[in-house]
Short mmCIF file of N, CA and C in Angstrom, two decimals:
data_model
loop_
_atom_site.label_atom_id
_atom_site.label_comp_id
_atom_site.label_asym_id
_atom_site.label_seq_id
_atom_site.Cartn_x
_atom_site.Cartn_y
_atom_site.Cartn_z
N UNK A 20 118.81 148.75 102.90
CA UNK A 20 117.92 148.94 101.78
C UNK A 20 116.94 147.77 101.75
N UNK A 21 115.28 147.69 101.83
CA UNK A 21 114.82 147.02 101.66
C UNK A 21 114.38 146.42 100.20
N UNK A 22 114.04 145.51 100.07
CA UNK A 22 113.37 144.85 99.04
C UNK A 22 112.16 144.45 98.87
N UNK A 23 111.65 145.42 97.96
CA UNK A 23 110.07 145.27 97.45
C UNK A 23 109.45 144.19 96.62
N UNK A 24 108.80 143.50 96.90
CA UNK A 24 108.27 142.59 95.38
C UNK A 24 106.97 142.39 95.14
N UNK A 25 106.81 142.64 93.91
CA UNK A 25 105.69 143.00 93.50
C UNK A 25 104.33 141.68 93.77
N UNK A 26 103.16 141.88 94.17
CA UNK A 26 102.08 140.87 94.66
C UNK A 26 102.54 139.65 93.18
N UNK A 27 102.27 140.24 92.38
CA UNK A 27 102.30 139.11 91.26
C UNK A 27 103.48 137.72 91.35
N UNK A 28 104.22 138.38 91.11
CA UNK A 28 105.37 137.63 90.80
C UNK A 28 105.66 136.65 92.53
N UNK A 29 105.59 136.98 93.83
CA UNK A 29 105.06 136.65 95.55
C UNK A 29 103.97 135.35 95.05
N UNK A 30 102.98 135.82 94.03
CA UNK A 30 101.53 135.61 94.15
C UNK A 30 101.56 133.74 93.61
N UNK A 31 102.62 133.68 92.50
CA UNK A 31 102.95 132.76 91.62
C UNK A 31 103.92 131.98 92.41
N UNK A 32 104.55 132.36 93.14
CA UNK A 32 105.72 131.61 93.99
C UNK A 32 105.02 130.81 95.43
N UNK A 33 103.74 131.85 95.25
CA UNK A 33 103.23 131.13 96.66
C UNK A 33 102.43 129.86 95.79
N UNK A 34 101.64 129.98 94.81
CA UNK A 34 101.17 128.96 94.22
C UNK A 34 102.00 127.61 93.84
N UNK A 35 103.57 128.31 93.26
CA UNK A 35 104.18 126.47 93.15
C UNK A 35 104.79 126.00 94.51
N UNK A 36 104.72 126.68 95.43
CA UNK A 36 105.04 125.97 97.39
C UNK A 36 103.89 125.15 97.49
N UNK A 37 101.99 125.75 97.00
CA UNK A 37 101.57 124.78 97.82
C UNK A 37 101.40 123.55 96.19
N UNK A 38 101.61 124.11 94.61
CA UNK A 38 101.31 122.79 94.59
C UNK A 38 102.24 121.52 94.41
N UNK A 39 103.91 122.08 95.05
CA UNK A 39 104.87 121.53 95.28
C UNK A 39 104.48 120.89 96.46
N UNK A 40 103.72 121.20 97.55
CA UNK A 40 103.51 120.43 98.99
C UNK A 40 102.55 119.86 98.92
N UNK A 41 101.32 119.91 98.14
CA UNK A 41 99.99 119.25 97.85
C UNK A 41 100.07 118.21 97.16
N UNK A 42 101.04 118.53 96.44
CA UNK A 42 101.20 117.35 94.62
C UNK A 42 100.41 118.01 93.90
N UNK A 43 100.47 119.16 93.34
CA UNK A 43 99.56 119.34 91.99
C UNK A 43 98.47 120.66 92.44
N UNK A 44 97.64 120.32 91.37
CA UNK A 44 96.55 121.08 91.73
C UNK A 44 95.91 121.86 93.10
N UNK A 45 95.78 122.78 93.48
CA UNK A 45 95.34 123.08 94.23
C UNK A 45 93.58 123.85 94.14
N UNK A 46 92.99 123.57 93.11
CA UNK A 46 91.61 123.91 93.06
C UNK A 46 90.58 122.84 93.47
N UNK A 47 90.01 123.20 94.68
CA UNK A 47 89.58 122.09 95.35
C UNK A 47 87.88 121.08 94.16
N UNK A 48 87.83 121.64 93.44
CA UNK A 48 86.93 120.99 92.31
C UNK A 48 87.29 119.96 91.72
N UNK A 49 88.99 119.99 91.80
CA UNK A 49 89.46 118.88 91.00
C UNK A 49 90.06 117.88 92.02
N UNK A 50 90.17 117.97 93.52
CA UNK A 50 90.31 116.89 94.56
C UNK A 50 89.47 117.06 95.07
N UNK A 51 89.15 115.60 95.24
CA UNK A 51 88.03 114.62 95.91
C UNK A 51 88.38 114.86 97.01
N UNK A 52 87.22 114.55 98.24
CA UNK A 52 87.39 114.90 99.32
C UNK A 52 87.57 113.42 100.15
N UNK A 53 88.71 113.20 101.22
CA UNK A 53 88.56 112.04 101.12
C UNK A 53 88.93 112.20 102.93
N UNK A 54 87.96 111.93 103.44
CA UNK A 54 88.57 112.51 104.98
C UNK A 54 89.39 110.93 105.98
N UNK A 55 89.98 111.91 106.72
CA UNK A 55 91.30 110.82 107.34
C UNK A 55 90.49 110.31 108.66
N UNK A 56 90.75 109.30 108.31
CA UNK A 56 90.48 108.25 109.50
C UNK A 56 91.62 106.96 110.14
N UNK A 57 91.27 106.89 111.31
CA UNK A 57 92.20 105.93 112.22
C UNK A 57 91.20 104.55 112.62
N UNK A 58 91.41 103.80 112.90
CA UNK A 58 91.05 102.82 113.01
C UNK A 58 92.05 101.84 114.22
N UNK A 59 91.33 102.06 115.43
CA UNK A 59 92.42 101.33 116.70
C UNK A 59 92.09 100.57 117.18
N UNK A 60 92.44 99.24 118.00
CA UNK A 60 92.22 97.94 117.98
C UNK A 60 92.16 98.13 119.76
N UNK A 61 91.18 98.06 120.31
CA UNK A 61 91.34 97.59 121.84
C UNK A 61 91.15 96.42 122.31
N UNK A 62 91.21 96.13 123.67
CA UNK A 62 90.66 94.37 123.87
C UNK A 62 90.08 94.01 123.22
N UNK A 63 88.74 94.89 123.92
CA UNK A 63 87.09 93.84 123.32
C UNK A 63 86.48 94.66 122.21
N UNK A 64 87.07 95.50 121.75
CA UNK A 64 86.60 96.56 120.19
C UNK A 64 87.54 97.02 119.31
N UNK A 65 86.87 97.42 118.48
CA UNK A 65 87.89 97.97 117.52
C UNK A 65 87.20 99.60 117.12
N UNK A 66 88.11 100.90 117.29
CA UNK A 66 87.81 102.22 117.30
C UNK A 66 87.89 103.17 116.11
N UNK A 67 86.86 103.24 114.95
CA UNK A 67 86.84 104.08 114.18
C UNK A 67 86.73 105.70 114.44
N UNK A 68 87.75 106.50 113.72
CA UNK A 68 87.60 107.66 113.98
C UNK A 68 87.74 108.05 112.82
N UNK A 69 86.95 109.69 112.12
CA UNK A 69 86.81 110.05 111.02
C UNK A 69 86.60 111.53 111.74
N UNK A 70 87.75 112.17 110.77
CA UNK A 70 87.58 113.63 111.29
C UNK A 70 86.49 114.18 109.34
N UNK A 71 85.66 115.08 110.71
CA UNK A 71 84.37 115.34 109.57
C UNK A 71 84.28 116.71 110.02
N UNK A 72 85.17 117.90 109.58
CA UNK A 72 84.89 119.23 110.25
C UNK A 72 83.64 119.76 109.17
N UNK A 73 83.19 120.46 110.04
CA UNK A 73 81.94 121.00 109.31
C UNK A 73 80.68 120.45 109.36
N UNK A 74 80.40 119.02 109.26
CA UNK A 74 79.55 118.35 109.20
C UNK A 74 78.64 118.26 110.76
N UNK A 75 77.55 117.75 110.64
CA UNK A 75 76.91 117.38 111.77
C UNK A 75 76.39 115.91 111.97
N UNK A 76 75.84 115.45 112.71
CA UNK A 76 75.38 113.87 112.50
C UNK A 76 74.24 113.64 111.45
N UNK A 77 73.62 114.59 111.34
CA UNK A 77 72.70 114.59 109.94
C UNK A 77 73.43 114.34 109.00
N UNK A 78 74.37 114.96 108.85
CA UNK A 78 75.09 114.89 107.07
C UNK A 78 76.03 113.41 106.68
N UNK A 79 75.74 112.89 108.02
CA UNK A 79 76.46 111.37 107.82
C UNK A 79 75.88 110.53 108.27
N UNK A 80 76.04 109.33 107.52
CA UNK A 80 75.20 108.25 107.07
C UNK A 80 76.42 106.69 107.56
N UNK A 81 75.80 106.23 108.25
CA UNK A 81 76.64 104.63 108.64
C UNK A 81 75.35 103.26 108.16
N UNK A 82 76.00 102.66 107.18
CA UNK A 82 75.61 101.29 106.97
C UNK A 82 76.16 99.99 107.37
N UNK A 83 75.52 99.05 107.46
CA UNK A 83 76.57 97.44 107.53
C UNK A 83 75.68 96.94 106.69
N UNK A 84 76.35 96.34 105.55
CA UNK A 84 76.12 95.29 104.24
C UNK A 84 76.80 94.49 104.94
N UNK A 85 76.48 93.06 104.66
CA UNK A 85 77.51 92.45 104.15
C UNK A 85 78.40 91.88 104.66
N UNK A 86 78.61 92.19 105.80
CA UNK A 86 79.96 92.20 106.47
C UNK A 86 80.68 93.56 106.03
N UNK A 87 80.56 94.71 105.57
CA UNK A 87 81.25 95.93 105.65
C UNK A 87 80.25 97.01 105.57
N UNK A 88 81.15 97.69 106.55
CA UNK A 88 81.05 99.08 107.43
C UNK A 88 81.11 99.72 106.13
N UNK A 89 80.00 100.78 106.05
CA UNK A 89 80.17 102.25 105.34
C UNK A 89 79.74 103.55 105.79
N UNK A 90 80.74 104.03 106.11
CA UNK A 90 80.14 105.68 105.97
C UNK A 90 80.30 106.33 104.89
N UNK A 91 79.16 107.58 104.89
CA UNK A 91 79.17 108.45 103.91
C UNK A 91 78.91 109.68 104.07
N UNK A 92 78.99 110.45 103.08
CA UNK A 92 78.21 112.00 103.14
C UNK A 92 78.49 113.22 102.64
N UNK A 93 78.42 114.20 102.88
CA UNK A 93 78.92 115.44 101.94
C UNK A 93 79.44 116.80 102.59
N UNK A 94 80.02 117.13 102.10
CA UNK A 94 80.10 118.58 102.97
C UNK A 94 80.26 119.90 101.71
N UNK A 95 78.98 120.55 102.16
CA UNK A 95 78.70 121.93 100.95
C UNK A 95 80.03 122.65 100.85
N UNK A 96 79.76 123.16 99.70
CA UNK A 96 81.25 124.32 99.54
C UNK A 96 80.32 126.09 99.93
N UNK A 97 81.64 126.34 100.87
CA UNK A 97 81.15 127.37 101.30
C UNK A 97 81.89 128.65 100.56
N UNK A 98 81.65 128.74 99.13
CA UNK A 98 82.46 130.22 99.01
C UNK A 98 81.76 131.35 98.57
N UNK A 99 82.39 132.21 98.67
CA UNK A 99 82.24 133.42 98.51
C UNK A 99 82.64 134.27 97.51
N UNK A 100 81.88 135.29 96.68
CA UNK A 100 82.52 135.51 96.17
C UNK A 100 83.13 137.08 96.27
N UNK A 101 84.26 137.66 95.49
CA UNK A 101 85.09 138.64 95.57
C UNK A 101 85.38 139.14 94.47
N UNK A 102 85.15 140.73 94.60
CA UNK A 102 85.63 141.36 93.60
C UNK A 102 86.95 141.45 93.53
N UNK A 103 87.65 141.89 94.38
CA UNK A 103 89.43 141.91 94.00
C UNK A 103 90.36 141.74 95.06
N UNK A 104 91.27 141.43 94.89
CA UNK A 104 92.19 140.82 96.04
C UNK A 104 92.66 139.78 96.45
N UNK A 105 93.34 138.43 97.47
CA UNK A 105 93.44 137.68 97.17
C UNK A 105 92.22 136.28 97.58
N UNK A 106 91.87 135.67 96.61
CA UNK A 106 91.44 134.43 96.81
C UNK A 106 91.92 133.21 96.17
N UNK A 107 91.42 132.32 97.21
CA UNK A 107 91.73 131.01 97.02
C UNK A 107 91.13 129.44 97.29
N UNK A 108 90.70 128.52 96.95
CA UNK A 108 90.27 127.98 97.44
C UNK A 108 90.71 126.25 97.77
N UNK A 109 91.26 125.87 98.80
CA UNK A 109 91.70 124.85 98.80
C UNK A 109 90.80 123.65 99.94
N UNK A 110 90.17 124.21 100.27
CA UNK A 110 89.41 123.45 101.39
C UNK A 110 88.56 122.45 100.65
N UNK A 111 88.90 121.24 99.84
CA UNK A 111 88.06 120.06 99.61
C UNK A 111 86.18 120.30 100.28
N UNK A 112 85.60 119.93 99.02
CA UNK A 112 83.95 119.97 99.74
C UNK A 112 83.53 118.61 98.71
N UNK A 113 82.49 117.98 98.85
CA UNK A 113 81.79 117.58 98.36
C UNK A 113 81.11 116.01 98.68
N UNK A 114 80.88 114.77 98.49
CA UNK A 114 80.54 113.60 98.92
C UNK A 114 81.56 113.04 99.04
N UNK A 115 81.82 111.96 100.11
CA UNK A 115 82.68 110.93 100.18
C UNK A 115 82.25 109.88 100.54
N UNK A 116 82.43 108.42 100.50
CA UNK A 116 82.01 107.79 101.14
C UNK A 116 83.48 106.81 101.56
N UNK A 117 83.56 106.20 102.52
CA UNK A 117 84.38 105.05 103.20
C UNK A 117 83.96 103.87 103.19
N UNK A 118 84.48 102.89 103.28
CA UNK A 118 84.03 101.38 103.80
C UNK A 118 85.38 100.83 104.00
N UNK A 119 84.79 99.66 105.20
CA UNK A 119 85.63 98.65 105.54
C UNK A 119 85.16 97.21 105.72
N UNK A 120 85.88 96.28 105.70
CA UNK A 120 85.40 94.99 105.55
C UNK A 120 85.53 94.29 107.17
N UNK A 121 84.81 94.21 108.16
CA UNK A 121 84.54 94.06 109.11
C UNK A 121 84.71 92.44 109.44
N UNK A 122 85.34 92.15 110.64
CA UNK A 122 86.28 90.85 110.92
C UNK A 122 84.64 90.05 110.69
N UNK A 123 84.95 88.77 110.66
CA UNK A 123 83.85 87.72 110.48
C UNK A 123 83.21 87.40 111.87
N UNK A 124 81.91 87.21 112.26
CA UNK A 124 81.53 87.55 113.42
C UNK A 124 81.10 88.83 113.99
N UNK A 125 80.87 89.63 113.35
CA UNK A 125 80.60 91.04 114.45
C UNK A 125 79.24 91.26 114.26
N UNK A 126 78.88 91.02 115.31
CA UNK A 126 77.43 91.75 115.72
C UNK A 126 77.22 93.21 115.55
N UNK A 127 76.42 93.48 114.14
CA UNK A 127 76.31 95.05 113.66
C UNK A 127 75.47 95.58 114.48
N UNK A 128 74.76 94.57 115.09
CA UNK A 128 73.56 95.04 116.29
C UNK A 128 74.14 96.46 117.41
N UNK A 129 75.27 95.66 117.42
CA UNK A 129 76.22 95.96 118.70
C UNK A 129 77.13 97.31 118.35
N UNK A 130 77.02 97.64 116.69
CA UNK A 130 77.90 99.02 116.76
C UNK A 130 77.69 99.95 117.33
N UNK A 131 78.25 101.07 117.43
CA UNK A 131 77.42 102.48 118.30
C UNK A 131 78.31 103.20 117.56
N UNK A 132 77.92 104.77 117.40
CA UNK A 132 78.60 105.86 116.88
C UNK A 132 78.46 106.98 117.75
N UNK A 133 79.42 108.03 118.12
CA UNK A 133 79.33 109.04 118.66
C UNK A 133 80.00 110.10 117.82
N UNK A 134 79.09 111.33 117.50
CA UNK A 134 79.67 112.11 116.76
C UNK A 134 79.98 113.51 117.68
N UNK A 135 80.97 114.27 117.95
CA UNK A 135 81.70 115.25 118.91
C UNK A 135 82.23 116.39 117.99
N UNK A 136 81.76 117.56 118.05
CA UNK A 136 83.22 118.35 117.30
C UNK A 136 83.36 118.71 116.08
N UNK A 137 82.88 117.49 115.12
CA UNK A 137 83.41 117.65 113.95
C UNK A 137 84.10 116.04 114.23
N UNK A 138 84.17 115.26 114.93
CA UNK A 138 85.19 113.70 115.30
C UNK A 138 83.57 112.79 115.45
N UNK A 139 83.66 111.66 114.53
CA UNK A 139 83.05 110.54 114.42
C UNK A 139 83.84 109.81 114.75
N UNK A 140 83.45 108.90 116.01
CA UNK A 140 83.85 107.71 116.61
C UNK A 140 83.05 106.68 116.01
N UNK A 141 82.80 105.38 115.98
CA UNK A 141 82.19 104.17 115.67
C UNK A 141 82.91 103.16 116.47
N UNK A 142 82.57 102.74 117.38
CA UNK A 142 82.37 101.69 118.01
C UNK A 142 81.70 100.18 117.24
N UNK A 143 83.13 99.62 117.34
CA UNK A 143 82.94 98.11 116.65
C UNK A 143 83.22 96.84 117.66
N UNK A 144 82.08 96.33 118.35
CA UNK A 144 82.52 95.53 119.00
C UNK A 144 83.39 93.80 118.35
N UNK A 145 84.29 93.38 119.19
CA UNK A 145 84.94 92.37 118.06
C UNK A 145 84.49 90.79 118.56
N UNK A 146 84.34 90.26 117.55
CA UNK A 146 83.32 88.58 117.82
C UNK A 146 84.05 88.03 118.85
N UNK A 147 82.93 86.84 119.58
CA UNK A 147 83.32 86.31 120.13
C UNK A 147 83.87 85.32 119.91
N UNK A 148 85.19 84.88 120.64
CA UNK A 148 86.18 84.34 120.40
C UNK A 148 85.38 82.69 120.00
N UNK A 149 86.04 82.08 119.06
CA UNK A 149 85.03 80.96 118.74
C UNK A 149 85.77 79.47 119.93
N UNK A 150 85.41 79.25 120.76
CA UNK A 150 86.17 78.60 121.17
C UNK A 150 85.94 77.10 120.80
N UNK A 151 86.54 75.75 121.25
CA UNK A 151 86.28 74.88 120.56
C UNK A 151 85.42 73.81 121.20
N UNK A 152 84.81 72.88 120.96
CA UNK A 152 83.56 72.49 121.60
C UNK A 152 83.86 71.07 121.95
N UNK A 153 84.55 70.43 122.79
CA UNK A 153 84.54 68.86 123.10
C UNK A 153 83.43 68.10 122.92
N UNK A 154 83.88 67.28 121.75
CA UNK A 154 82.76 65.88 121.51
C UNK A 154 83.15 65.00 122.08
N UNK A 155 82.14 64.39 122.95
CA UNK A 155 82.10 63.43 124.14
C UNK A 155 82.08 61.78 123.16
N UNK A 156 83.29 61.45 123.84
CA UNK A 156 83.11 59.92 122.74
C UNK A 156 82.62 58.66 123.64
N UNK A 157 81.62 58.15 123.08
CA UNK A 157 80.83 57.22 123.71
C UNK A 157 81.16 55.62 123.63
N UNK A 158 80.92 54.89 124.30
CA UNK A 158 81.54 53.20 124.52
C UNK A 158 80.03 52.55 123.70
N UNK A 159 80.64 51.65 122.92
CA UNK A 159 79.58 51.00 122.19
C UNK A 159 78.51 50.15 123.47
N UNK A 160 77.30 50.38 123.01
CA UNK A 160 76.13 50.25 123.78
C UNK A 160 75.67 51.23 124.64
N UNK A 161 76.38 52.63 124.42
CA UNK A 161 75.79 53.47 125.46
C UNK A 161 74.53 54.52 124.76
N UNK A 162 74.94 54.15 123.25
CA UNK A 162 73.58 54.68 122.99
C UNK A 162 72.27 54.66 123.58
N UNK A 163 71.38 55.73 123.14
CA UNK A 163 69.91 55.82 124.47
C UNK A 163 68.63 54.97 123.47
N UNK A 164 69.13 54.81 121.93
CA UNK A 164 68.04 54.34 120.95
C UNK A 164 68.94 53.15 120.35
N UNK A 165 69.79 52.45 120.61
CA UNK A 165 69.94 51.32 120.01
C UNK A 165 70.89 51.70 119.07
N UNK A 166 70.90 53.02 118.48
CA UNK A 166 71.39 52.94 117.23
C UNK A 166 73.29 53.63 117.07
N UNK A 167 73.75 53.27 116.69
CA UNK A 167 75.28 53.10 117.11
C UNK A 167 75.98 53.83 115.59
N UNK A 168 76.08 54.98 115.51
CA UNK A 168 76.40 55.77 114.14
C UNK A 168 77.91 54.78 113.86
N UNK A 169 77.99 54.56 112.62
CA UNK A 169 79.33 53.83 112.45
C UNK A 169 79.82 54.48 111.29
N UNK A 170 81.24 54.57 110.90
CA UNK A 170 81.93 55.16 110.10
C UNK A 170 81.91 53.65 108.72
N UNK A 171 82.07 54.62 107.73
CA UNK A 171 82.22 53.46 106.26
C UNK A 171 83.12 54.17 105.71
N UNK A 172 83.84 52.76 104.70
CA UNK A 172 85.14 53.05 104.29
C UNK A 172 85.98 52.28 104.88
N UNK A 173 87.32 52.29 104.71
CA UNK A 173 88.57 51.02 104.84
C UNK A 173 89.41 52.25 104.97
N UNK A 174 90.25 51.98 106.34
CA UNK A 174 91.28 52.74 106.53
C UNK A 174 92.76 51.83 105.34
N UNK A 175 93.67 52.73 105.07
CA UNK A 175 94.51 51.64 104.26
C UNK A 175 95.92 52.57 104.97
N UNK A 176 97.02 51.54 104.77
CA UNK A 176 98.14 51.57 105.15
C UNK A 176 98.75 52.94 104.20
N UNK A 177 99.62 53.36 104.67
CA UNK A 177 99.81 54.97 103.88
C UNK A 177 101.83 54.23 103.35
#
């Protein structure tokens, strides 16, 4: 003997699965769109990735303030509408923007972006290593002008 159940009562059970698996709400008007990104560290760079389905390189925007990286941009809502049957809409649309605070040293000159797919890469190259600079200490009279920089002040016994 099979078992029938009616769309309604199916219809309501499917609604508290997803907003038991979502957390909450599932009307995409009331979540922000906030797209996932990775961020991977190689030798000589560091690899932003931002999945942006839908979008094209027009609809996104990369700045450097400051010392921090921002992207931004939007993605339209595409719906449709329906006289009867089931709809739903969970697919997040609207502006987002990102930022990150970029190591000290980076040449923004030097970023690059490649957009593929719907996948924004950003290419962050990482500073150069500051290395440290030997001061050459000189024998009194080797100055080239006579003049012999001298320290002031009294060292004192600790």
């Amino acid at each position: 003997m099979a078992l029938l159940m009616k769309p309604e009562p199916f219809s309501r059970e499917v609604d508290r699965l997803f907003d038991a698996f979502f957390g909450g709400e599932t009307q995409a008007s009331a979540r922000r769109w906030v797209p996932p990104m990775d961020l991977v560290e190689a030798e000589d760079h560091f690899l932003l990735k931002a999945d942006l389905p839908g979008l094209s390189e027009d609809d996104v925007s990369i700045e450097v303030q400051d010392g921090t990286l921002s992207i931004s941009g939007e993605r339209s809502a595409e719906h449709e509408a329906r006289e009867g049957g089931w709809y739903r809409v969970e697919r997040s649309f609207g502006s987002f923007s990102r930022s990150l605070t970029l190591p000290d040293g980076v040449d923004s000159d030097a970023i690059s972006a490649h957009f593929d797919r719907g996948v924004l890469e950003v290419r962050i190259p990482k500073p150069e290593e500051r290395k440290p600079r030997r001061v050459q200490i000189k024998a009194a009279g080797d100055s080239a002008n006579g003049d012999t920089p001298t320290l002031e002040g009294t060292a004192q016994d600790a």
